[in-house]
Coordinates of C-alpha atoms in Angstrom, one line a residue:
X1 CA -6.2 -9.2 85.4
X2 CA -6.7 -8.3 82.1
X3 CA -9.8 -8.6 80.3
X4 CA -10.5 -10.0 76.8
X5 CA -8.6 -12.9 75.4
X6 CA -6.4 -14.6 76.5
X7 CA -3.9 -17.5 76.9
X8 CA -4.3 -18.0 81.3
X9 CA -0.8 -16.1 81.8
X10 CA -0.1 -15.8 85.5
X11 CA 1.3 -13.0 88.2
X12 CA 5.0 -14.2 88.2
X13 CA 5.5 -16.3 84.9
X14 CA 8.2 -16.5 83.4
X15 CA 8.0 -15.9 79.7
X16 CA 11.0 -15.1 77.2
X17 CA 9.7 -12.1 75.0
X18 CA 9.5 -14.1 71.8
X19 CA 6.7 -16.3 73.6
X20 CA 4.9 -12.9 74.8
X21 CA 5.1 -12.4 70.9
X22 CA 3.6 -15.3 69.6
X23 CA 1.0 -15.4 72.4
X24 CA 0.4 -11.3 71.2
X25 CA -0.3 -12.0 67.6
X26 CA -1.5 -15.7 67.3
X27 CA -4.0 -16.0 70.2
X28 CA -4.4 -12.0 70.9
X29 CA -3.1 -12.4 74.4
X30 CA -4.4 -9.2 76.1
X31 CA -2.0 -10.4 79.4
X32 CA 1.1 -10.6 76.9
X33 CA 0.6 -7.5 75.7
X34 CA 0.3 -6.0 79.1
X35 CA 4.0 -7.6 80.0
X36 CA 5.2 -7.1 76.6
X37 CA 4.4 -3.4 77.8
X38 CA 5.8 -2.9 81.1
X39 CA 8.8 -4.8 79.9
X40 CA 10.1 -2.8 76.8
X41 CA 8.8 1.1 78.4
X42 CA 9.9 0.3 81.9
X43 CA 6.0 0.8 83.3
X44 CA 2.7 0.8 81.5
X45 CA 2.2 4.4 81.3
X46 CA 5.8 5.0 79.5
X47 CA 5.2 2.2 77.0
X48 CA 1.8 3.6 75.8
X49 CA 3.7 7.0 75.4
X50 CA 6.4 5.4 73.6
X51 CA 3.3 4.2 70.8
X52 CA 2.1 7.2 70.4
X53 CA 5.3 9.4 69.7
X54 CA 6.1 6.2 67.1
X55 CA 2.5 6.5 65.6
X56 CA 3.2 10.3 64.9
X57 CA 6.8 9.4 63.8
X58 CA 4.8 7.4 60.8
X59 CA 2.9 9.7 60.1
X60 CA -0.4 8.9 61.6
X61 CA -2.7 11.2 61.8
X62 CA -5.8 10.0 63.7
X63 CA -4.7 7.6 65.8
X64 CA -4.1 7.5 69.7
X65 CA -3.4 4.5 71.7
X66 CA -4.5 4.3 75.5
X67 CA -3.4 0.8 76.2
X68 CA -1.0 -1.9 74.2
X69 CA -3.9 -4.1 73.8
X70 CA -6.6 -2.5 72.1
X71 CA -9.7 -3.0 74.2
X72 CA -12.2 -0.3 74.1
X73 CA -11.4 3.1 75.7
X74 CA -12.7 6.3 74.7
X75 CA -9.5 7.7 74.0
X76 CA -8.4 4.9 72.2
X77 CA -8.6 4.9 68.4
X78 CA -7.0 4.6 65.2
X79 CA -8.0 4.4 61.7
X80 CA -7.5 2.1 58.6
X81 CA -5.1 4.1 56.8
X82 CA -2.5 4.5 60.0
X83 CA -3.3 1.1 60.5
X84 CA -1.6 0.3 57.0
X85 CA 1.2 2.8 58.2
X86 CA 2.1 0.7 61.4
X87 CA 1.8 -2.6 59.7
X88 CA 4.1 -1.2 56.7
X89 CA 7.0 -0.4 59.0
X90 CA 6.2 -3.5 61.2
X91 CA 7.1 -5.9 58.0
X92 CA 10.6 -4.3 58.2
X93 CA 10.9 -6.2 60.8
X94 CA 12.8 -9.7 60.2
X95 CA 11.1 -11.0 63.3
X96 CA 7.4 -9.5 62.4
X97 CA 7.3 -10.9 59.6
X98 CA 7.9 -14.3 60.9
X99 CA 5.8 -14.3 63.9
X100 CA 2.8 -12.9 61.7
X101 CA 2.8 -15.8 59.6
X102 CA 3.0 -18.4 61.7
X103 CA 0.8 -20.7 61.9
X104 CA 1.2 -23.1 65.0
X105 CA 3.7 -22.3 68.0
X106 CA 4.6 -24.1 71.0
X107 CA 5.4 -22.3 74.6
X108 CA 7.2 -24.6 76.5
X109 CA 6.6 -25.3 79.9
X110 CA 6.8 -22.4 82.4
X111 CA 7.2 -22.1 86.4
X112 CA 3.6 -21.8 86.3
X113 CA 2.1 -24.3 83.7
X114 CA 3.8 -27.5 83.6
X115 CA 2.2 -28.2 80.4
X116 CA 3.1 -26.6 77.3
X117 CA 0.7 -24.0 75.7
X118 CA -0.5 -25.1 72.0
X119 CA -1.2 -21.7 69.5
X120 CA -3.2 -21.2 66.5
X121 CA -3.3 -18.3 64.2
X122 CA -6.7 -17.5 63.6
X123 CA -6.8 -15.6 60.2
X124 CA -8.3 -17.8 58.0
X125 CA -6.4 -16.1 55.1
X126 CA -3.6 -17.8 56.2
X127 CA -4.2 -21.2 57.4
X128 CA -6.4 -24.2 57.1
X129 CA -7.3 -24.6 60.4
X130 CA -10.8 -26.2 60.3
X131 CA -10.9 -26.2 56.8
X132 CA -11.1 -22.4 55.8
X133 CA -12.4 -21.3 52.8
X134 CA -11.1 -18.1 53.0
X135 CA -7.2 -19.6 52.3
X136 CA -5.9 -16.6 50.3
X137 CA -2.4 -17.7 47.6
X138 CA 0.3 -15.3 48.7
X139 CA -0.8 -14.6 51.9
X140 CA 2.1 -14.2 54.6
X141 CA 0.4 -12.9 57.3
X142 CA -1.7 -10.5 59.1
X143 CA -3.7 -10.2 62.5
X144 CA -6.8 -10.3 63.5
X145 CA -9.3 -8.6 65.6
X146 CA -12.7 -8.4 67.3
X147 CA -14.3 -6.4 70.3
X148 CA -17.9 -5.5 70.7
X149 CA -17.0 -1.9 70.0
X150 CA -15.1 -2.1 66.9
X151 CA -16.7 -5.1 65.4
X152 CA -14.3 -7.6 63.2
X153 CA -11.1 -5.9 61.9
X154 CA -8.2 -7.7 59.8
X155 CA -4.9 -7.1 58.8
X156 CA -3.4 -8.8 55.9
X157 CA -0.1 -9.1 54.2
X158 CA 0.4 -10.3 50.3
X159 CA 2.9 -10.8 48.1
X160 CA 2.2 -12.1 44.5
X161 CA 5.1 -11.1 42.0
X162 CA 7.2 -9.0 44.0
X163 CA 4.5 -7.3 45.2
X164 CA 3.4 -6.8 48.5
X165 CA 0.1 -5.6 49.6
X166 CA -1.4 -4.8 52.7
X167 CA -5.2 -5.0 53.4
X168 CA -6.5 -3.4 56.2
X169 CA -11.0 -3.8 57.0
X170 CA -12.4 -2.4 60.4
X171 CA -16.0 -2.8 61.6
X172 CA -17.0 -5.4 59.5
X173 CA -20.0 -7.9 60.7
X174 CA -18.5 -12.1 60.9
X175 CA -16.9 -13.3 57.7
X176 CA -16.9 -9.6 55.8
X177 CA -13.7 -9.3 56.9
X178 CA -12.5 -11.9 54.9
X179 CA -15.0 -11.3 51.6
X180 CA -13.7 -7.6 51.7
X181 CA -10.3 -8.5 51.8
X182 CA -10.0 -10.5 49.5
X183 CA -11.9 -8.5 47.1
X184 CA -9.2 -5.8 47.6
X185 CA -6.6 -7.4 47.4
X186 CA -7.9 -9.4 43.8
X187 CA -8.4 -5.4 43.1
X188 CA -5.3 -4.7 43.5
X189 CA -3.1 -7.6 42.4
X190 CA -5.1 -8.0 38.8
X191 CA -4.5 -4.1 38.6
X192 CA -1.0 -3.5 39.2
X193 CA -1.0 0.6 37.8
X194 CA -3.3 1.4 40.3
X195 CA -1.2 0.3 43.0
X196 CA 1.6 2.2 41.5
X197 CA -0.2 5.5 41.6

């Protein structure tokens, strides 16, 4: 019963926690993250707890999560710069990194669908899919993001020359997203002593 998007997830599937992963970050499955939630804190409540004693842990300052999904609630918010935080941590993760820069992934059949479930990444700074003309060299990854309250948001990973960068654009109108980020990241990458700083 979650709202948003979605990959039609029903009461009782059964779903190993890699494919509540894929679902998460490649089709922004608000119903994954739900499960992903009550399985890992035990109930929803403890999970969304569990976020935000990790985001202070980091050492983010205004964020505050009220649900593992990020539809709009009043008391639910966060900020560019803690968003860079989260994500740097995140790509200490083996398995992160991997799901984030996937491109296509399979969910086998499940007690509920007999068919399998066919994802897509949808940042266009990573794949081709319909011919993007945002394909960014050295991109490994990121996530997207849109809701009528925060507008388009993207996350993006880079690595050029042993360097990895990570881009982070909130409340852009369609397409900015991908113009601003890549004109940060060029920033960046063609001015290596700033980065340094």
């Amino acid at each position: 019963k979650t709202d948003g998007s979605g990959i039609a997830r029903d009461v009782g599937e059964s779903m190993t926690m890699e494919e509540c992963l894929y679902g998460l970050m490649l089709q922004s499955a608000n119903e994954c993250a739900y499960a992903i939630a009550e399985h890992v804190g035990g109930d929803y409540d403890t999970f969304i707890h569990m976020m935000n004693e990790r985001a202070k842990e980091l050492g983010c300052l205004s964020t505050h999560f009220n649900n593992p999904h990020g539809l709009p609630d009043t008391d639910h918010y966060t900020c560019a710069y803690d968003m860079a935080l989260i994500s740097r941590e995140a790509l200490n993760s083996e398995t992160f990194r991997k799901i984030a820069g996937t491109e296509e992934y399979t969910i086998p059949p499940t007690n509920k669908h007999k068919e399998e479930t066919y994802l897509r990444n949808t940042h266009k700074m990573l794949t081709n899919y319909q011919g993007s003309e945002y394909l960014y060299d050295g991109c490994i990854g990121g996530k997207t993001g849109y809701t009528s309250a925060a507008k388009n948001t993207l996350v993006t990973f880079a690595r050029r020359e042993g360097m990895t960068l990570i881009c982070v654009v909130l409340n852009e109108e369609k397409s900015k997203q991908y113009q601003d980020t890549t004109a940060l990241l060029d920033y960046c990458f063609h001015n290596p002593a700033f980065t340094e700083k």
